[in-house]
PDB file of C-alpha atoms in Angstrom:
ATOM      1  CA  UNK A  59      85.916  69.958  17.770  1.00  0.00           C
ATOM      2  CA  UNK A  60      85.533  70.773  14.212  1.00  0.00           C
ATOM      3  CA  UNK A  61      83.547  73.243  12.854  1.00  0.00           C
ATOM      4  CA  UNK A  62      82.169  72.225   9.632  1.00  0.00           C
ATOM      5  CA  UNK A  63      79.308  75.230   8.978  1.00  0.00           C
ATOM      6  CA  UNK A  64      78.759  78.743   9.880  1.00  0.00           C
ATOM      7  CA  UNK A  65      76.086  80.653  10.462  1.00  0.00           C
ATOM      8  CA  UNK A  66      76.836  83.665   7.532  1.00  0.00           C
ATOM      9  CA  UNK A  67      78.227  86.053   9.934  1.00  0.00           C
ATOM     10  CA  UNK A  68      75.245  85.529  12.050  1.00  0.00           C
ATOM     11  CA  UNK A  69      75.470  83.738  15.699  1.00  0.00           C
ATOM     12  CA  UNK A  70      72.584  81.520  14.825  1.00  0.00           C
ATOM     13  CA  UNK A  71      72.624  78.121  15.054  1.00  0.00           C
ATOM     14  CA  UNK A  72      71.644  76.571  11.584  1.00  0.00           C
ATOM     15  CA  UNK A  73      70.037  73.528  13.489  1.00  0.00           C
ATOM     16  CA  UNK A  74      67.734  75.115  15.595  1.00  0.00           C
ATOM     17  CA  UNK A  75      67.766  78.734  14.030  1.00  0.00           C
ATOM     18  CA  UNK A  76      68.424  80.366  17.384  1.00  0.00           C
ATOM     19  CA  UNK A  77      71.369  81.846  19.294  1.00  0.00           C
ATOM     20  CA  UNK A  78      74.259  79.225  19.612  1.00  0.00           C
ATOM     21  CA  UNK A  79      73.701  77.178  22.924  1.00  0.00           C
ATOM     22  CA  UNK A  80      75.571  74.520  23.959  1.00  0.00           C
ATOM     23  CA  UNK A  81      72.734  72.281  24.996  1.00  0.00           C
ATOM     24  CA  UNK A  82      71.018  72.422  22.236  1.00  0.00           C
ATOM     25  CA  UNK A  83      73.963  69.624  21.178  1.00  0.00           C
ATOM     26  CA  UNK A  84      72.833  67.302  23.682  1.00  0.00           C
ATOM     27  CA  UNK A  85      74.308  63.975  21.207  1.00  0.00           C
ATOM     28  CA  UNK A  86      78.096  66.183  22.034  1.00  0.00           C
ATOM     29  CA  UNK A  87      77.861  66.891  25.186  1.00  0.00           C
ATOM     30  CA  UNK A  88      79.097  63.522  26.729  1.00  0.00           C
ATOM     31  CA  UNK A  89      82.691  64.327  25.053  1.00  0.00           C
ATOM     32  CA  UNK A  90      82.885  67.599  26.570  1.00  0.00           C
ATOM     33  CA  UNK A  91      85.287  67.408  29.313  1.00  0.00           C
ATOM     34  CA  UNK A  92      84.205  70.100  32.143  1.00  0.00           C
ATOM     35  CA  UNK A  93      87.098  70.137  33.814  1.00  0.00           C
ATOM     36  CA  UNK A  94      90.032  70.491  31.065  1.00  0.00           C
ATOM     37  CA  UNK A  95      87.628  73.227  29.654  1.00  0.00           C
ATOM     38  CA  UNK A  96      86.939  74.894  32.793  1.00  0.00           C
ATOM     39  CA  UNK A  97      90.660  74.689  34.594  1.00  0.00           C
ATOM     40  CA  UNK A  98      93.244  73.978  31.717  1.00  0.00           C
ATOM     41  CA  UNK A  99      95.575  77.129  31.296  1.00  0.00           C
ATOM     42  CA  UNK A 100      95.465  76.240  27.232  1.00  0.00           C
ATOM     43  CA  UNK A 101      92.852  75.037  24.911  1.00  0.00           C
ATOM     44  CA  UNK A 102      93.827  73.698  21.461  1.00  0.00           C
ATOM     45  CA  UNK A 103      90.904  73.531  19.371  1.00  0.00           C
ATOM     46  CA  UNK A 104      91.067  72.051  15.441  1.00  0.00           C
ATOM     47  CA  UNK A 105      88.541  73.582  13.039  1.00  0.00           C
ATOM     48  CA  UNK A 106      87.574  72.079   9.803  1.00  0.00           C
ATOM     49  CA  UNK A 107      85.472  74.180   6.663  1.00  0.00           C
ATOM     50  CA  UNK A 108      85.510  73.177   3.358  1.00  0.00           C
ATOM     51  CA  UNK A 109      88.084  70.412   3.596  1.00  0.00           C
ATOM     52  CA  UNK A 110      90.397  72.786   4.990  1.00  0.00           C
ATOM     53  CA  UNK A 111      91.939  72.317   8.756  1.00  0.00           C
ATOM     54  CA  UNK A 112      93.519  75.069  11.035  1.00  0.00           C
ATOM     55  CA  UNK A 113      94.778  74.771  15.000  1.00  0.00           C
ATOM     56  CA  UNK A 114      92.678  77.544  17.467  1.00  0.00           C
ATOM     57  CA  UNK A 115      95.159  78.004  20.359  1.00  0.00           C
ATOM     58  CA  UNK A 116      93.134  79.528  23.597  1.00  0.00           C
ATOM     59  CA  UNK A 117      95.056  80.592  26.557  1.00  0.00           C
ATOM     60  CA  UNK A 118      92.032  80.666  29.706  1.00  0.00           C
ATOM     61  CA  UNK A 119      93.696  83.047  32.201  1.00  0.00           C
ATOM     62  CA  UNK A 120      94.222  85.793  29.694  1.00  0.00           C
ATOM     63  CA  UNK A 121      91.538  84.746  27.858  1.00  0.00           C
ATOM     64  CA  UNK A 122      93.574  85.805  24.392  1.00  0.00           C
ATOM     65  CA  UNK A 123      93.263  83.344  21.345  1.00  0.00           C
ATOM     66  CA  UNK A 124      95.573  82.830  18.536  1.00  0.00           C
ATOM     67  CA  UNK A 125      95.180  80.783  14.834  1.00  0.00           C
ATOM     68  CA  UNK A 126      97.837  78.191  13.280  1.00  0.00           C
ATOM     69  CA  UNK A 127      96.829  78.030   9.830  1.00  0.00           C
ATOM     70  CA  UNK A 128      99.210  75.554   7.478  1.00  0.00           C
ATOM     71  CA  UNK A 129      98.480  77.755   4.551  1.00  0.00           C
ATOM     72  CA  UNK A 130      97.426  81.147   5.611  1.00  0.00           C
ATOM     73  CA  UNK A 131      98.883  83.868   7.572  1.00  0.00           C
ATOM     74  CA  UNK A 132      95.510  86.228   7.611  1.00  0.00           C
ATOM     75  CA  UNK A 133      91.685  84.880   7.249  1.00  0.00           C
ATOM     76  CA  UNK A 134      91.799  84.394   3.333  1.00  0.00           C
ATOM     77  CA  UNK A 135      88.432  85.651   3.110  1.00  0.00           C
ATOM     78  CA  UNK A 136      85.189  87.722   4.715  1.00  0.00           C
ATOM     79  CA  UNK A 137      83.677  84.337   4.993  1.00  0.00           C
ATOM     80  CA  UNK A 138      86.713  83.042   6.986  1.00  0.00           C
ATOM     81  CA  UNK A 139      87.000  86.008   9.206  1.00  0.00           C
ATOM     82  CA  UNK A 140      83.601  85.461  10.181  1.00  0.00           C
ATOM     83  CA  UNK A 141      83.830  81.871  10.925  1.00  0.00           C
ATOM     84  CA  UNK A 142      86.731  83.154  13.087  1.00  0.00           C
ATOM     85  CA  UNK A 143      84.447  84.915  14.600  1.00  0.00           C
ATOM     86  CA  UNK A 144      81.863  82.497  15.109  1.00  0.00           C
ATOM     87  CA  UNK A 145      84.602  79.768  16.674  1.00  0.00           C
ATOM     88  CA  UNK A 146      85.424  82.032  19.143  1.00  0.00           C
ATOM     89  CA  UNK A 147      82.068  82.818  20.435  1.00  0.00           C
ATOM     90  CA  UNK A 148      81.951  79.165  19.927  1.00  0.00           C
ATOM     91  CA  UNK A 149      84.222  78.075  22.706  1.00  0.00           C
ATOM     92  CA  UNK A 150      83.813  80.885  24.800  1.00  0.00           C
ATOM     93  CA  UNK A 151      80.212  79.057  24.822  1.00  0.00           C
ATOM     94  CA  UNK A 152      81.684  75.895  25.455  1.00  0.00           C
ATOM     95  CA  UNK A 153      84.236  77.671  28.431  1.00  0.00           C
ATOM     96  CA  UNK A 154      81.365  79.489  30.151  1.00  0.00           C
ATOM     97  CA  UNK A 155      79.003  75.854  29.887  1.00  0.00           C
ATOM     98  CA  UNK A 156      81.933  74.398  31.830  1.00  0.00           C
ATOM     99  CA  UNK A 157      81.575  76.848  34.680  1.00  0.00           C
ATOM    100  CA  UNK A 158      84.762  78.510  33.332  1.00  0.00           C
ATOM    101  CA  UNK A 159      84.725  82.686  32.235  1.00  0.00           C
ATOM    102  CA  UNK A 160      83.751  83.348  29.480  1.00  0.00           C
ATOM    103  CA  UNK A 161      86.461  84.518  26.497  1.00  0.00           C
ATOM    104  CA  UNK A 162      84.791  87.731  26.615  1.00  0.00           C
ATOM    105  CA  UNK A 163      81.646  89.203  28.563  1.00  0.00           C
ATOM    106  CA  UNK A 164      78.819  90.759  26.988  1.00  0.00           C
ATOM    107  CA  UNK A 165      78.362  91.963  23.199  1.00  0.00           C
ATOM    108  CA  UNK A 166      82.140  91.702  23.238  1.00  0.00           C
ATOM    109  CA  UNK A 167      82.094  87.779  23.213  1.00  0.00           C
ATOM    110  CA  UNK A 168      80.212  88.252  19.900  1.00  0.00           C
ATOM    111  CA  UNK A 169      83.757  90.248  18.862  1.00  0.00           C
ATOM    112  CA  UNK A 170      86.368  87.803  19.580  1.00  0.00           C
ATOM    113  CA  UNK A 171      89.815  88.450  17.637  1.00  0.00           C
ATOM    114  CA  UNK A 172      92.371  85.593  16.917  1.00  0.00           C
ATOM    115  CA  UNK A 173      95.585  87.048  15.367  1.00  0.00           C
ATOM    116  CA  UNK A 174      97.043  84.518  12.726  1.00  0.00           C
ATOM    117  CA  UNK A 175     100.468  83.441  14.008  1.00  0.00           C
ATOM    118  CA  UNK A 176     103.167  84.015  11.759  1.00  0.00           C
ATOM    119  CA  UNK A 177     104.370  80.327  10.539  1.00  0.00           C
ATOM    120  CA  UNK A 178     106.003  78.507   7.784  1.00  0.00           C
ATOM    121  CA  UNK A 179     103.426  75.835   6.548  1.00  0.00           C
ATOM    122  CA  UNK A 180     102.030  72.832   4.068  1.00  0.00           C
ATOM    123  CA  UNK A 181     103.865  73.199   0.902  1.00  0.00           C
ATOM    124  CA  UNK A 182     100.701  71.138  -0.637  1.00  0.00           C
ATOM    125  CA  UNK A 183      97.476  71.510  -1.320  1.00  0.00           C
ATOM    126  CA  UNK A 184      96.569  68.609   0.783  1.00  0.00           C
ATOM    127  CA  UNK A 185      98.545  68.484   4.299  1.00  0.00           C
ATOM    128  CA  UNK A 186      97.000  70.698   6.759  1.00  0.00           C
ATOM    129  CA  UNK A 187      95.247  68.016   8.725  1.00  0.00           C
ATOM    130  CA  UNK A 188      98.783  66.599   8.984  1.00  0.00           C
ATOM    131  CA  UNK A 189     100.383  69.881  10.129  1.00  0.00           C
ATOM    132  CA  UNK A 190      97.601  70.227  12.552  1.00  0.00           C
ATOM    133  CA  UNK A 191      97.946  66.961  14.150  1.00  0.00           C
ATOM    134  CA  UNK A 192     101.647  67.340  14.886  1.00  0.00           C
ATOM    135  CA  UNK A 193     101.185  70.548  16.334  1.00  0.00           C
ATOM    136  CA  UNK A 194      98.744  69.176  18.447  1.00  0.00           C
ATOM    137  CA  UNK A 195     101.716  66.920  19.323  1.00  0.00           C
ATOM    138  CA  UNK A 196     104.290  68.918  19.674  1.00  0.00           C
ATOM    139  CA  UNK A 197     102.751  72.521  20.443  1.00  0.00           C
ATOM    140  CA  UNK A 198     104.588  74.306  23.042  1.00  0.00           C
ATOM    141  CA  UNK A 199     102.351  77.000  23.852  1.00  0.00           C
ATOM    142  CA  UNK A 200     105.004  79.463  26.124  1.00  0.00           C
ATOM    143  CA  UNK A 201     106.866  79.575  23.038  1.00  0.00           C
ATOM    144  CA  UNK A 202     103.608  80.454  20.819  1.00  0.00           C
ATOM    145  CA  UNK A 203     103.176  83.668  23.389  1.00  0.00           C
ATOM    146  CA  UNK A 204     106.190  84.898  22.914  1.00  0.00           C
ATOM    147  CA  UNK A 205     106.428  84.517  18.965  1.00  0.00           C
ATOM    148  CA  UNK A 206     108.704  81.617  18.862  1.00  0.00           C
ATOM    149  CA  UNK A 207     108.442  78.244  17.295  1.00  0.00           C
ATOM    150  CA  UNK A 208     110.458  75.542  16.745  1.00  0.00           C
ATOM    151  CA  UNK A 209     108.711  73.082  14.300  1.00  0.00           C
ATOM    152  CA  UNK A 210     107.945  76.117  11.637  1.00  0.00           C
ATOM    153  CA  UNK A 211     109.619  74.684   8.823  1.00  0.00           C
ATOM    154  CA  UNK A 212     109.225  70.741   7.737  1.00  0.00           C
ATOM    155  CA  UNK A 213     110.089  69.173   4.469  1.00  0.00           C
ATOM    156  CA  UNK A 214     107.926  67.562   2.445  1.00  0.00           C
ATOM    157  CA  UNK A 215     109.496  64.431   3.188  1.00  0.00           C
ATOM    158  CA  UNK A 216     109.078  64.633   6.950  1.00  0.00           C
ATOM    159  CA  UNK A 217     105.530  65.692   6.415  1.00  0.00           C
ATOM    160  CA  UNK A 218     105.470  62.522   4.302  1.00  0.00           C
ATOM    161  CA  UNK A 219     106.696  60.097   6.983  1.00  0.00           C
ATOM    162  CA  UNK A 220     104.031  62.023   9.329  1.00  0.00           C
ATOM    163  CA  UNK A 221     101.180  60.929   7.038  1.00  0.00           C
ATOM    164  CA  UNK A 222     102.688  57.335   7.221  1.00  0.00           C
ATOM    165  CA  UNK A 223     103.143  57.425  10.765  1.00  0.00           C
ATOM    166  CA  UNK A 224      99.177  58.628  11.432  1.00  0.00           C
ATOM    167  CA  UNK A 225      98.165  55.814   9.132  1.00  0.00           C
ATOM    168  CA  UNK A 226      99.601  53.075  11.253  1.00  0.00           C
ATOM    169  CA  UNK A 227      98.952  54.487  14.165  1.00  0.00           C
ATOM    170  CA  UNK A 228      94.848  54.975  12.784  1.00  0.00           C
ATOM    171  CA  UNK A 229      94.670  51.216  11.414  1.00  0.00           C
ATOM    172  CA  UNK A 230      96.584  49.182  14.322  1.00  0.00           C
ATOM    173  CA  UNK A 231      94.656  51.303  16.929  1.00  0.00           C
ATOM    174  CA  UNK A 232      93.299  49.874  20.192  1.00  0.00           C
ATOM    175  CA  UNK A 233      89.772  51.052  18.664  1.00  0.00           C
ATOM    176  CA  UNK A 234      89.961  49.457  15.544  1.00  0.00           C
ATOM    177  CA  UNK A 235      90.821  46.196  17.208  1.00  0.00           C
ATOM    178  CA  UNK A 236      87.540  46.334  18.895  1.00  0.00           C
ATOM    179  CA  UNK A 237      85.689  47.114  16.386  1.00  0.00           C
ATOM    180  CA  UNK A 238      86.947  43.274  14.673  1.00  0.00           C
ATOM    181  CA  UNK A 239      86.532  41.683  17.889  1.00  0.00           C
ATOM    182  CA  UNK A 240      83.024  43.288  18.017  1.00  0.00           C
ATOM    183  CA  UNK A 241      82.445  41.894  14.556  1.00  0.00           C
ATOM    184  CA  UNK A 242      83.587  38.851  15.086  1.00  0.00           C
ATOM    185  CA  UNK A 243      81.488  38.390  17.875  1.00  0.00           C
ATOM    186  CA  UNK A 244      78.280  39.422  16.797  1.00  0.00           C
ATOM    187  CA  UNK A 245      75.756  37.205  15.771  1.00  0.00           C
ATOM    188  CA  UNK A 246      73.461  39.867  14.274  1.00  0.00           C
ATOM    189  CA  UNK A 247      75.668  40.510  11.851  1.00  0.00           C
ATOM    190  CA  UNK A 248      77.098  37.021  11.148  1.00  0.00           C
ATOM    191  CA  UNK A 249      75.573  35.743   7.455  1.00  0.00           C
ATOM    192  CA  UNK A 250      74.058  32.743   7.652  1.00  0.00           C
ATOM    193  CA  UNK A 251      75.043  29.270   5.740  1.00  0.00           C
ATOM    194  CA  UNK A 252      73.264  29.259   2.124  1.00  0.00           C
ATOM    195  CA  UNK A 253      70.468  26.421   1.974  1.00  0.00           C
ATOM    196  CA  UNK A 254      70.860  23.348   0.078  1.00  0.00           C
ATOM    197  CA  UNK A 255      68.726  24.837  -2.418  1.00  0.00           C
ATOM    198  CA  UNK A 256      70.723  27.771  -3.113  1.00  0.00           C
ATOM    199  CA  UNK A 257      74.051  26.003  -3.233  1.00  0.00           C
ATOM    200  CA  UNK A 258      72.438  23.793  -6.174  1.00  0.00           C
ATOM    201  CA  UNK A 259      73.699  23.858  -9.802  1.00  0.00           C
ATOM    202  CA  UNK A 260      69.987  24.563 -10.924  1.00  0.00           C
ATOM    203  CA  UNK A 261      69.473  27.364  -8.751  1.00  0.00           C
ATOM    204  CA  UNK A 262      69.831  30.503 -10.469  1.00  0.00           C
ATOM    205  CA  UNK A 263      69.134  33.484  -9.722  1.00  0.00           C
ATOM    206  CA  UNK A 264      69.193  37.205 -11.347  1.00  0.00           C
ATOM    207  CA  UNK A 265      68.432  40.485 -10.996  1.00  0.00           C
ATOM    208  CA  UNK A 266      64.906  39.735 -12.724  1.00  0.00           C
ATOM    209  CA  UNK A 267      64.292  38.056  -9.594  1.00  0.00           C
ATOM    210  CA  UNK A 268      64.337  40.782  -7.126  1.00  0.00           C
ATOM    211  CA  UNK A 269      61.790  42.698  -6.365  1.00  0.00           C
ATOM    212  CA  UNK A 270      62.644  46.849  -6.124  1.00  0.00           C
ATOM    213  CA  UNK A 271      60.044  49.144  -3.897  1.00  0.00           C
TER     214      UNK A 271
END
């Protein structure tokens, strides 16, 4: 899930300018999985604002979160502590929909503190959706309780080969082979073979032609 808007430090959804509800998403709701959210010891949750990516990691029995950022070791800003804030209540939302407990009860799920873990990161301007995926990948979240973490500390060129690797893996994906096959077989959007007319020498045609509404 990525979060690409807050709500100024307020928990109002922007869309229908009341308190955050789940079902007021119905178009999302399909790709919520109940169970995962509602039994799964560990939630890892990506979040996306202004082009930036960081990893939420949320552990369900002790109901504790924590933040990978790539670049940042504390919320860089008011405005980032309170989107913090507002992921949290966010998912604890999203938990509590699932028939799962919430993060927090009360006025306290309104109050829900992620401390950043300490991590080397992106040594660009450019790579955090990189770092994020691979720690989606490789995450092993015993190791993030207890302060310790093995893939803290990548060159640039093995961040490089990662970018190259999620390209292939994006354009020779079962999905995107589909999507051709789906093209290929659909007549709606086949073109139709020009007229006679139109393929004549003394057929021309310009933009004086068109008519524009």
């Amino acid at each position: 899930m990525a979060l690409s808007d807050h709500p100024r430090g307020e928990f109002i959804s922007p869309k229908t300018n009341r308190e955050f509800r789940v079902e007021a998403y119905p178009s999302f709701i399909p790709f919520i999985d109940r169970r995962k959210l509602s039994s799964h010891p560990y939630i890892f949750a990506p979040v996306c604002h202004s082009g930036h990516w960081w990893l939420w990691l949320i552990n369900t029995r002790t109901r504790k979160c924590q933040i990978l950022d790539p670049l940042h070791k504390k919320a860089p800003s008011p405005e980032r502590k309170e989107i913090n804030k507002f992921t949290g209540y966010v998912f604890s939302r999203l938990i509590a929909y699932a028939d799962g407990k919430p993060l927090e009860k009360g006025e306290k799920e309104k109050e829900i503190k992620a401390p950043y873990v300490k991590i080397s990161g992106q040594k660009t301007s450019y790579d955090c959706a990189i770092y994020v995926m691979k720690w989606l990948e490789l995450i092993e979240p015993e190791n993030i309780k207890k302060g310790k973490y093995e893939w803290d500390n990548w060159t640039q060129e093995e961040v490089d080969h990662y970018r190259v690797e999620y390209a292939s893996r994006i354009l020779f994906s079962e999905l995107n082979r589909q999507r051709d096959r789906a093209i290929r077989e659909s007549s709606a959007i086949r073109l139709s073979k020009p007229s006679s007319v139109l393929l004549s020498p003394f057929c021309q045609i310009n933009s004086a032609d068109i008519e524009t509404g």
